[in-house]
XYZ file of C-alpha atoms in Angstrom:
554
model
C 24.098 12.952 84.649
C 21.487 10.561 83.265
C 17.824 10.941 82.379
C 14.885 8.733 81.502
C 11.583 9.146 80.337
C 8.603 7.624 81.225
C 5.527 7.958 79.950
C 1.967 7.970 82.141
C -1.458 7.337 82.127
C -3.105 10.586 80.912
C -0.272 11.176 78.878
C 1.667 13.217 80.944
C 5.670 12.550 81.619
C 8.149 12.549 84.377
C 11.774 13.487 83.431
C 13.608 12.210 86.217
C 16.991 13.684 87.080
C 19.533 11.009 88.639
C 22.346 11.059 90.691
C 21.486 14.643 92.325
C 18.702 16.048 94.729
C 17.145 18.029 91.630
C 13.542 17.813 91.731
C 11.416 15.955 89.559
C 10.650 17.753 86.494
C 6.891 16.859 85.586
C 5.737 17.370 81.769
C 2.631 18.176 80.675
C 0.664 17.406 76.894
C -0.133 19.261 74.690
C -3.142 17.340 73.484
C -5.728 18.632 74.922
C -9.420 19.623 75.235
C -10.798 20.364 72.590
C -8.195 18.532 70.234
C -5.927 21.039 68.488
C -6.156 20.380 64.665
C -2.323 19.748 64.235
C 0.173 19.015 66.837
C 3.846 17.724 66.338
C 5.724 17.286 69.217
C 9.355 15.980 68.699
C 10.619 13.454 71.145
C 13.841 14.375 71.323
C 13.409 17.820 72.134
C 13.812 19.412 75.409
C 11.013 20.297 77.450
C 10.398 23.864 78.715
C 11.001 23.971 82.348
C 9.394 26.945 84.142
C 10.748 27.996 87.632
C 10.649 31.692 89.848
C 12.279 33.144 87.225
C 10.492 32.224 84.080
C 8.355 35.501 82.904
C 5.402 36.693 80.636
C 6.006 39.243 77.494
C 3.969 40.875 75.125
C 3.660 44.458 73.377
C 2.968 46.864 76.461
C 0.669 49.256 74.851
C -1.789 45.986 73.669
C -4.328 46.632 76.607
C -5.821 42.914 75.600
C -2.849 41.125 75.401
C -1.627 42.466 78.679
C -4.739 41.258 80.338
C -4.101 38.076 78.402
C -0.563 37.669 79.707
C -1.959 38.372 83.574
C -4.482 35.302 83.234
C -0.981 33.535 82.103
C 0.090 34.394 85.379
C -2.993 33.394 87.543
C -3.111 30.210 85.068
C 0.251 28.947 85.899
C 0.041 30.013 89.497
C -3.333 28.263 90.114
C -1.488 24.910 89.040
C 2.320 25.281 90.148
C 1.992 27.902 92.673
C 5.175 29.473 90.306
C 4.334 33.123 90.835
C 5.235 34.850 87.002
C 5.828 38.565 86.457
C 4.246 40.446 83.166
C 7.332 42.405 81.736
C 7.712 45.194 79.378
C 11.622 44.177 77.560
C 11.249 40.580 76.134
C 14.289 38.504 77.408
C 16.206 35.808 75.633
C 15.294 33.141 77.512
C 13.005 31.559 80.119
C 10.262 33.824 78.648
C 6.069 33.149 77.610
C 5.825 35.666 75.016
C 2.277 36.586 73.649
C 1.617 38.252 70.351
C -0.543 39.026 67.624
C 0.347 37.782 63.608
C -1.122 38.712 60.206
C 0.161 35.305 59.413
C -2.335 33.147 60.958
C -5.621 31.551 59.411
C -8.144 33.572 61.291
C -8.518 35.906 64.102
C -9.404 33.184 66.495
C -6.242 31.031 64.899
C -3.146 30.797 66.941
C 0.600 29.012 66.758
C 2.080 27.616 69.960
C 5.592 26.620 69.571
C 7.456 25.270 72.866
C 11.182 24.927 72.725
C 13.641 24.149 75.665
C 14.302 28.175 76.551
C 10.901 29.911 75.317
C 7.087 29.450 74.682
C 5.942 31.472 72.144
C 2.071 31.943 71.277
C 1.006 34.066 68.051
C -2.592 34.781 67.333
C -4.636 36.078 64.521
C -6.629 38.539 66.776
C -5.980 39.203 70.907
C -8.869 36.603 70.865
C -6.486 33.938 69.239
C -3.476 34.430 71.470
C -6.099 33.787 74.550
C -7.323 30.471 73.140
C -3.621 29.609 72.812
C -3.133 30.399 76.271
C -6.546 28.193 77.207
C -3.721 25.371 75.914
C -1.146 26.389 77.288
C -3.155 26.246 80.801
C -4.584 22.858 79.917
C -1.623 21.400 78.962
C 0.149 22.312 81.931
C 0.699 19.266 84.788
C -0.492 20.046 87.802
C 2.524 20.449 90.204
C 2.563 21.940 93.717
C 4.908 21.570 96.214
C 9.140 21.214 96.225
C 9.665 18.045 94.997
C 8.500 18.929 91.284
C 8.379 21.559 88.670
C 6.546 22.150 85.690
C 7.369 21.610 82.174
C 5.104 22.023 78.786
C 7.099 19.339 75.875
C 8.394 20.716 73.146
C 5.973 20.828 69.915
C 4.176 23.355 68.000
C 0.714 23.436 67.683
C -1.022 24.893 64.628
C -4.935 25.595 65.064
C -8.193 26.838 64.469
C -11.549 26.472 65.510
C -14.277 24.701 62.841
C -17.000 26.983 63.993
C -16.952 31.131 64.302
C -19.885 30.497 66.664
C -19.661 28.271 69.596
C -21.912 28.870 72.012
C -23.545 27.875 75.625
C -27.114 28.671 76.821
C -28.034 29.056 80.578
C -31.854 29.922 81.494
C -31.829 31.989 84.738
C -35.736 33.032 84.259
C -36.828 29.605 86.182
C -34.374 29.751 88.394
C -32.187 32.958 89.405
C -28.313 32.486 89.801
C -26.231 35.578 91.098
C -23.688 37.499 89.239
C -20.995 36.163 91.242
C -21.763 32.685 89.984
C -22.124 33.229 86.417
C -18.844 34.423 86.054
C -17.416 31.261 87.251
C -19.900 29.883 84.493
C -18.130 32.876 81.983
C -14.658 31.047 83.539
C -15.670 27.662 82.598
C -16.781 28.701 78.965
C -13.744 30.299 78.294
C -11.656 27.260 79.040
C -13.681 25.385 76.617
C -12.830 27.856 73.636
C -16.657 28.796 73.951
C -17.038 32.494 72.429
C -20.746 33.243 73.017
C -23.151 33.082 76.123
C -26.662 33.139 75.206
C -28.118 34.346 78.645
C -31.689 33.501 78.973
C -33.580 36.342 80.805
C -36.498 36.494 80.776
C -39.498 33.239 80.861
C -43.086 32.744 82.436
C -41.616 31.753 85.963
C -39.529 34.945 85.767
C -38.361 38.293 84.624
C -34.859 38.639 85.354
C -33.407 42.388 83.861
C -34.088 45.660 84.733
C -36.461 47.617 82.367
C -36.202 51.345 83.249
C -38.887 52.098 81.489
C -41.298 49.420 82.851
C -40.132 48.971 86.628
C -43.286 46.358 86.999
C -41.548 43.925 85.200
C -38.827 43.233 87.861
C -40.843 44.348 91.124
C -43.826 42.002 90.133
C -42.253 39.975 87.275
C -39.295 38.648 89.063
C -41.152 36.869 91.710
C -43.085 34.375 92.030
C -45.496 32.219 94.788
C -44.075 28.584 94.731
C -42.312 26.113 92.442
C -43.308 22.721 90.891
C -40.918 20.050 92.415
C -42.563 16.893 91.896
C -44.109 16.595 88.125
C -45.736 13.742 88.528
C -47.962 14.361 91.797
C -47.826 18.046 90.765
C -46.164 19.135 94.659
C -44.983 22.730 94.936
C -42.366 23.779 97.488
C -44.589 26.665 98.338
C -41.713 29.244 98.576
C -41.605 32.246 97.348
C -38.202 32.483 94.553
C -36.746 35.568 93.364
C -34.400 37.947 91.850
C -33.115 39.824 89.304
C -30.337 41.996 87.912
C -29.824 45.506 87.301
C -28.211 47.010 84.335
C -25.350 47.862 86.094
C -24.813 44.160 87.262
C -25.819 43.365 83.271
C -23.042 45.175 82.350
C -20.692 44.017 84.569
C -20.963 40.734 83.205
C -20.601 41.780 79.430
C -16.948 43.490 80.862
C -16.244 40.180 82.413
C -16.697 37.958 79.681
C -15.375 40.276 77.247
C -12.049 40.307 78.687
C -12.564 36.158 77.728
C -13.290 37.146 74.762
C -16.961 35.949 75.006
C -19.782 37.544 73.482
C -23.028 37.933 75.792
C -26.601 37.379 73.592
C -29.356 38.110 76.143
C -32.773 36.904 75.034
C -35.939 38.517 75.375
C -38.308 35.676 74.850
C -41.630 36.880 72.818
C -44.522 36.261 71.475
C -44.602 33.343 73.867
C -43.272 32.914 77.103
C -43.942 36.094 78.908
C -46.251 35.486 81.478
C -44.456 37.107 83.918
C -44.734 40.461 81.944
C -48.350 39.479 81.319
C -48.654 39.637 85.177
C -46.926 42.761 85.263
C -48.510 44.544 82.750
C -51.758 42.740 81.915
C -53.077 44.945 79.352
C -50.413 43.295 76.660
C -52.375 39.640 76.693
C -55.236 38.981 75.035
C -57.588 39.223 77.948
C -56.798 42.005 79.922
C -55.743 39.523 82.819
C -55.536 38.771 85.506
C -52.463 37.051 85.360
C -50.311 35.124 87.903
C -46.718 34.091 87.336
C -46.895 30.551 87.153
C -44.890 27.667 89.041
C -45.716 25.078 86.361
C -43.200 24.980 83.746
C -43.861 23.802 79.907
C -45.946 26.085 77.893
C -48.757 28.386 78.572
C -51.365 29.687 76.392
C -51.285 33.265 77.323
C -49.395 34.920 74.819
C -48.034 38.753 74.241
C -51.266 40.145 71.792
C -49.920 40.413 68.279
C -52.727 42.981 67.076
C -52.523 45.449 70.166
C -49.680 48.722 68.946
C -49.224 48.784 73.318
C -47.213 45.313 72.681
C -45.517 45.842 70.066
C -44.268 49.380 71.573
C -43.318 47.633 74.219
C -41.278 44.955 72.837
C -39.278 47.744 71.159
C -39.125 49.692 74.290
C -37.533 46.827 75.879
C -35.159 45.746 73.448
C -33.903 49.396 72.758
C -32.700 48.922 76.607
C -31.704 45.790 75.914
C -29.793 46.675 73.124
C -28.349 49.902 75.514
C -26.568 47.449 77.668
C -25.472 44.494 75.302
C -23.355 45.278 72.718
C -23.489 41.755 70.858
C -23.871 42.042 67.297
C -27.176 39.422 67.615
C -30.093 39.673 70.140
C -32.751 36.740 70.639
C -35.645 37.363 70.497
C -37.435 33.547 71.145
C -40.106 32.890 69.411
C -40.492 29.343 70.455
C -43.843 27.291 72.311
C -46.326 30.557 71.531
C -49.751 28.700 71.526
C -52.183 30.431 68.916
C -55.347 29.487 71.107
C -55.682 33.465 72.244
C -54.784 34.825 68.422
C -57.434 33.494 67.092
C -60.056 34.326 69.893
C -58.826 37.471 70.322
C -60.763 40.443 67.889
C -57.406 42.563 68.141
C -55.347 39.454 66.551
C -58.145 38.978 64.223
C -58.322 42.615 63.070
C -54.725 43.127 62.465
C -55.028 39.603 60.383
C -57.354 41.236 57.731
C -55.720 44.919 58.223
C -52.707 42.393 56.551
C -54.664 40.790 53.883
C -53.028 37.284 55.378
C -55.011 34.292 53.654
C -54.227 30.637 55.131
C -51.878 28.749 53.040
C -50.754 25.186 52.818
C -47.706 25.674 54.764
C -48.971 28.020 57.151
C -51.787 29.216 59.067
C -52.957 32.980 59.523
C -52.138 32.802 62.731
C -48.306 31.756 62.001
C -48.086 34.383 59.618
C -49.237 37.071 62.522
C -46.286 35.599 64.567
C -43.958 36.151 61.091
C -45.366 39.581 60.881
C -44.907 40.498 64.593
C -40.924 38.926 64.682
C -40.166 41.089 61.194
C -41.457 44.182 62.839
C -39.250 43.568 65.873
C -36.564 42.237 63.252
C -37.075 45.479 61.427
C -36.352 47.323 64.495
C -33.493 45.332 65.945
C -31.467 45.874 62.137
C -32.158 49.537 62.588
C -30.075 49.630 65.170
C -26.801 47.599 63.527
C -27.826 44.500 65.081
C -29.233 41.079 63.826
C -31.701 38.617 65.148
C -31.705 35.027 66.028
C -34.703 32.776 67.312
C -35.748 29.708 68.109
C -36.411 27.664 64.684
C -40.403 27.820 65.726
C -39.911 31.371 63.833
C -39.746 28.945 60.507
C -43.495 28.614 61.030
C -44.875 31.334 59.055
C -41.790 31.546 56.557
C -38.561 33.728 58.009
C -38.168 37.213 58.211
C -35.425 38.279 56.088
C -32.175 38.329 58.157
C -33.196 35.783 61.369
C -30.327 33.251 62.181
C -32.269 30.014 62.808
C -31.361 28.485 66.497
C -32.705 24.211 65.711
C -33.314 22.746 69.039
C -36.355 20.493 68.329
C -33.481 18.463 66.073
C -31.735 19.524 62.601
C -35.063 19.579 60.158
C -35.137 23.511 61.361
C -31.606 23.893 60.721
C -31.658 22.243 57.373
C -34.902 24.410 56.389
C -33.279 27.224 57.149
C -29.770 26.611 55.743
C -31.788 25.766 52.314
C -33.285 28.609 52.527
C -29.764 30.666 52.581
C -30.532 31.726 56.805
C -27.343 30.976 58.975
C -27.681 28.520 61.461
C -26.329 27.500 65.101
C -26.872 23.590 65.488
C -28.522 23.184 69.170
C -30.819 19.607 69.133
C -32.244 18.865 72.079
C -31.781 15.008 71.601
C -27.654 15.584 72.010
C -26.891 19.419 73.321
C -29.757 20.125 76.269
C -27.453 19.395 78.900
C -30.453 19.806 81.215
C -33.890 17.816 79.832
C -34.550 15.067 81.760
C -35.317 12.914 79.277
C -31.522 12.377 78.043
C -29.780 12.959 81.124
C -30.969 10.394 83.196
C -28.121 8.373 82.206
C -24.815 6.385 84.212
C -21.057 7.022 83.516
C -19.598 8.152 80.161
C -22.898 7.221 77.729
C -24.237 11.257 78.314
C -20.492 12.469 77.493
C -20.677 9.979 73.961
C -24.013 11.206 73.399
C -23.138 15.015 72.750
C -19.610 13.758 71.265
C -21.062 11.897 68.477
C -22.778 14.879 67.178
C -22.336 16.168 64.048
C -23.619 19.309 62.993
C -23.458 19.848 59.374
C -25.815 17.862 58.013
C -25.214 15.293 54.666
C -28.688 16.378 53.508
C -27.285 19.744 53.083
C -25.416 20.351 49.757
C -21.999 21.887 49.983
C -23.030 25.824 49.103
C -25.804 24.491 51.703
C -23.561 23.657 54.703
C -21.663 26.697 54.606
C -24.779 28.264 56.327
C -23.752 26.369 59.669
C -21.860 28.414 61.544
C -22.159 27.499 65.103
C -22.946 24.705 67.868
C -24.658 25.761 71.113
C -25.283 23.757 74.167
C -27.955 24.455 76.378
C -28.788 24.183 80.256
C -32.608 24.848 81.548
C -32.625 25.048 85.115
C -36.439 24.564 85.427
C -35.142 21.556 88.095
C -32.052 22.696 88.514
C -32.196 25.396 91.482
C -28.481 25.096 92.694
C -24.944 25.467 91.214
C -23.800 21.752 92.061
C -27.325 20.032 89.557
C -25.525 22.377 87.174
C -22.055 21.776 87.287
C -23.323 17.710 87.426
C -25.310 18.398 84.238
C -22.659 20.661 82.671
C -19.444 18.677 83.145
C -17.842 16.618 81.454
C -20.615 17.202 78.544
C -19.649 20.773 77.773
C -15.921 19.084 77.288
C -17.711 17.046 74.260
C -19.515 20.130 73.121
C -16.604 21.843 72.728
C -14.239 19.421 70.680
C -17.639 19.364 68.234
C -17.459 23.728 67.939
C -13.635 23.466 67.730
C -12.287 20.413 66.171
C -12.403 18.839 62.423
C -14.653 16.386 62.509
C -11.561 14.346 60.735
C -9.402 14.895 63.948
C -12.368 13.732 66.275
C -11.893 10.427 67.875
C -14.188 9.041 71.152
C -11.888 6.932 72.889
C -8.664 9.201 72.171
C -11.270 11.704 73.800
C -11.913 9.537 76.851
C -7.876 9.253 77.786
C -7.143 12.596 77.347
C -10.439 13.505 79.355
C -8.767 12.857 83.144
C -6.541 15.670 82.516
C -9.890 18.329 81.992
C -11.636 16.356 85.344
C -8.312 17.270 87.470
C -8.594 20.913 86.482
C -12.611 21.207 87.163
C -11.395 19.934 90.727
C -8.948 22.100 90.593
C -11.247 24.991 89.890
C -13.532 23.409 91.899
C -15.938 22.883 89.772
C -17.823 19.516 90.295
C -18.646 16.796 87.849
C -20.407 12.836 88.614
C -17.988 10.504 89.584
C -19.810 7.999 87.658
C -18.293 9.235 84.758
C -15.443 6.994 85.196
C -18.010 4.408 84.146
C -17.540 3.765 80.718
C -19.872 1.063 79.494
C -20.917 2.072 76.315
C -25.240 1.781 75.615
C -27.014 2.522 72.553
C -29.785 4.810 73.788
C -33.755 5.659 72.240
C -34.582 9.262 70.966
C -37.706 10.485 72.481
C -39.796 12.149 69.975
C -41.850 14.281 72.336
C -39.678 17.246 72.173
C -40.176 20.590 74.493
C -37.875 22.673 76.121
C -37.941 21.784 79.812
């Protein structure tokens, strides 16, 4: 019997068996997306065919890496329709075996090694067996039907993410998306290696989590009148949006995407943006009220009031919830767009200003220094309780509290403060990873996809000791116009395929256009998910594009 192999667009293969009825055997690649950082596959080697019989093994008593091994099953099915069994004695042959090393270069490294009769995938943690199976899915063909099987080539893949954090943002406060939904959203983050969801709760168009402890803020602060849908002739839709989720529901999604191995950071959003508390409870402003929850996005002047004890109780109250249902080792608290126009009309903010002998500086006004004051108290708080903060790099403003990670999204100068100042950073500018603002988005074919590619993090103006203070990437999606699941998935894919070879892969091993032929592979699997993405991404004329200066988060 004779065989020949031919190689495809895509880089996958046929083997094709002559001179019998055997079906075609179809090979997959294992480069995928994000790019491995070392992979040696051996062309002479046999491929690993999987059929009926081909099983899953790993230690039986690992209660992760037998959850693990059953998404290796739903994996594999989803694409071949082979149906895989989990078993507890690890055959010779014909066997995906899943297991957890001492020998690997961190606990989110793993090993894949393919040979002709076995796949075997070794981790550092449970978490780095499960990104080795995230390649192992996306290197698979996609093969239904009789007339082919499935095969993964023969290699071994050494690798390791660049980044311990690598994150995605999405903002339900302007517009509410059910549970149901975001864990398709938890689905598509794990196939991109992505190991922390920043979920953004709460915003002035919306309160979206329970507070036991102040029911206003979800029976008044989750709904609101009408919506802006036109910015330019300022035209509201006039209906009424809601909705919210409980803690149990909260919960439920930190068990979901823990089993992905994904971290959930909910976000309180404070001093600023909390006009939908504000509405609920309007002794916390400034004022007294009355407020209304706005339909106009951007930012609003009411503010939480620094120099009243109520708001600062409350801001603990709600984070010690908070805090109750999320287990993440960080919680965001914002601190981004808070106007000062209230602080320094208000006798309260005043008060508490000389009760704390703050004198206007250079760098920063008294009012900036009330905001510092306010975030270290809640810092102060959050620490008690074996957690850390991160905010918005606005919180630079009136110098850092002590232990704030510093999100940059108006570009890298907050990042680069921050990282000089010794503060860990996550890289999120909004010129290359808002996946959302209109301002960069309105743009045909592949030239969105280069834009996030071509990002790079870690900053030359950074010394060495410097850049070690980058330790994550973070894209983010704002759904002030983006009300339905199909803007999203259009705004989301195939960027967050970009943002994830920039978490994951050595800048080194990065390399556009290899990028771009390897990409069909990832759009075959979103439709096979059925996730959507623009067709007009098969475009790919190249423009150089502008950077807007006006920078603000919708």
């Amino acid at each position: 019997m004779k065989t020949r192999l031919r190689q495809f667009a895509g880089a996958a293969f046929l083997l094709v068996l002559t001179g019998c009825s055997s079906p075609t055997v179809e090979v997959g690649n294992l480069k995928v997306i994000p790019l491995p950082q070392e992979v040696f596959q051996p062309m002479t080697e046999k491929p690993f065919v999987m059929n009926a019989r081909t099983v899953v093994y790993c230690q039986p008593d690992n209660e992760a890496l037998v959850r693990t091994a059953h998404f290796v099953v739903s994996y594999v099915k989803e694409l071949t329709g082979i149906e895989m069994e989990v078993v507890d004695k690890r055959p010779s042959s014909n066997v995906i075996v899943l297991s957890v090393s001492n020998n690997a270069k961190g606990k989110d490294a793993y090993r894949m090694d393919v040979a002709e009769n076995r796949v075997l995938i070794e981790g550092g943690s449970e978490a780095g067996v499960f990104y080795g199976v995230q390649t192992l899915y996306k290197a698979l063909p996609i093969v239904k039907g009789t007339e082919k099987v499935a095969a993964l080539p023969a290699g071994l893949i050494d690798d390791a993410p660049r980044f311990p954090y690598r994150g995605f943002m999405i903002d339900v406060g302007r517009h509410y998306f059910p549970v149901s939904y975001l864990k398709e959203m938890i689905d598509l983050m794990a196939m991109h290696n992505i190991n922390y969801f920043h979920w953004h709760l709460t915003e002035d168009q919306g309160w979206r989590i329970e507070i036991k402890k102040y029911p206003k803020l979800t029976e008044i602060g989750s709904v609101r009148d009408s919506t802006l849908i036109d910015p330019v002739t300022r035209e509201y839709d006039g209906v009424p949006h809601s909705g919210f989720y409980t803690q149990d529901e909260a919960r439920e999604i930190v068990r979901y995407a823990a089993e992905r191995f994904i971290t959930v950071i909910p976000e309180i959003d404070m001093p600023g943006h909390m006009m939908a508390a504000l509405a609920s409870y309007p002794e916390l402003g400034c004022t007294g009220g009355p407020y209304t929850i706005p339909g106009r996005f951007g930012v609003h002047k009411e503010v939480l009031c620094a120099g009243n004890p109520k708001t600062l109780q409350f801001a603990k109250d709600v984070l010690e919830e908070i805090m109750d249902i999320f287990p993440s080792p960080y919680i965001h608290i914002g601190g981004d767009e808070c106007p000062k126009k209230r602080w320094r009309e208000c006798p309260k903010c005043q008060a508490k200003i000389r009760e704390l002998g703050i004198k206007e500086t250079p760098e920063h006004t008294k009012e900036n220094q009330l905001q510092t004051y306010f975030m270290g108290e809640i810092e102060k708080f959050v620490n008690e309780h074996g957690r850390q903060i991160l905010g918005w790099d606005e919180i630079l403003e009136g110098g850092l509290t002590p232990n704030a990670t510093v999100v940059s999204w108006r570009g890298t100068e907050g990042g680069i403060a921050a990282a000089r100042q010794h503060h860990p950073v996550i890289m999120a500018p909004i010129q290359y990873l808002y996946f959302s603002n209109p301002r960069w988005n309105k743009i045909p074919g592949v030239n969105s996809v280069k834009r996030v590619y071509c990002f790079e993090p870690v900053p030359k103006e950074l010394t060495p000791d410097e850049q070690q203070f980058v330790i994550g990437v973070q894209g983010c999606l704002w759904t002030e116009w983006t009300k339905d699941s199909l803007k999203m998935e259009w705004q989301l894919l195939p960027r967050m395929a970009a943002l994830s070879e920039i978490q994951w892969t050595e800048p080194d091993k990065k390399d556009f256009e290899s990028f771009k032929k390897r990409l069909p592979a990832m759009l075959e699997k979103y439709t096979v998910r059925g996730y959507h993405y623009r067709e007009d991404i098969h475009d790919t004329t190249i423009v150089e594009l502008p950077v807007d200066s006006v920078l603000y988060h919708d």
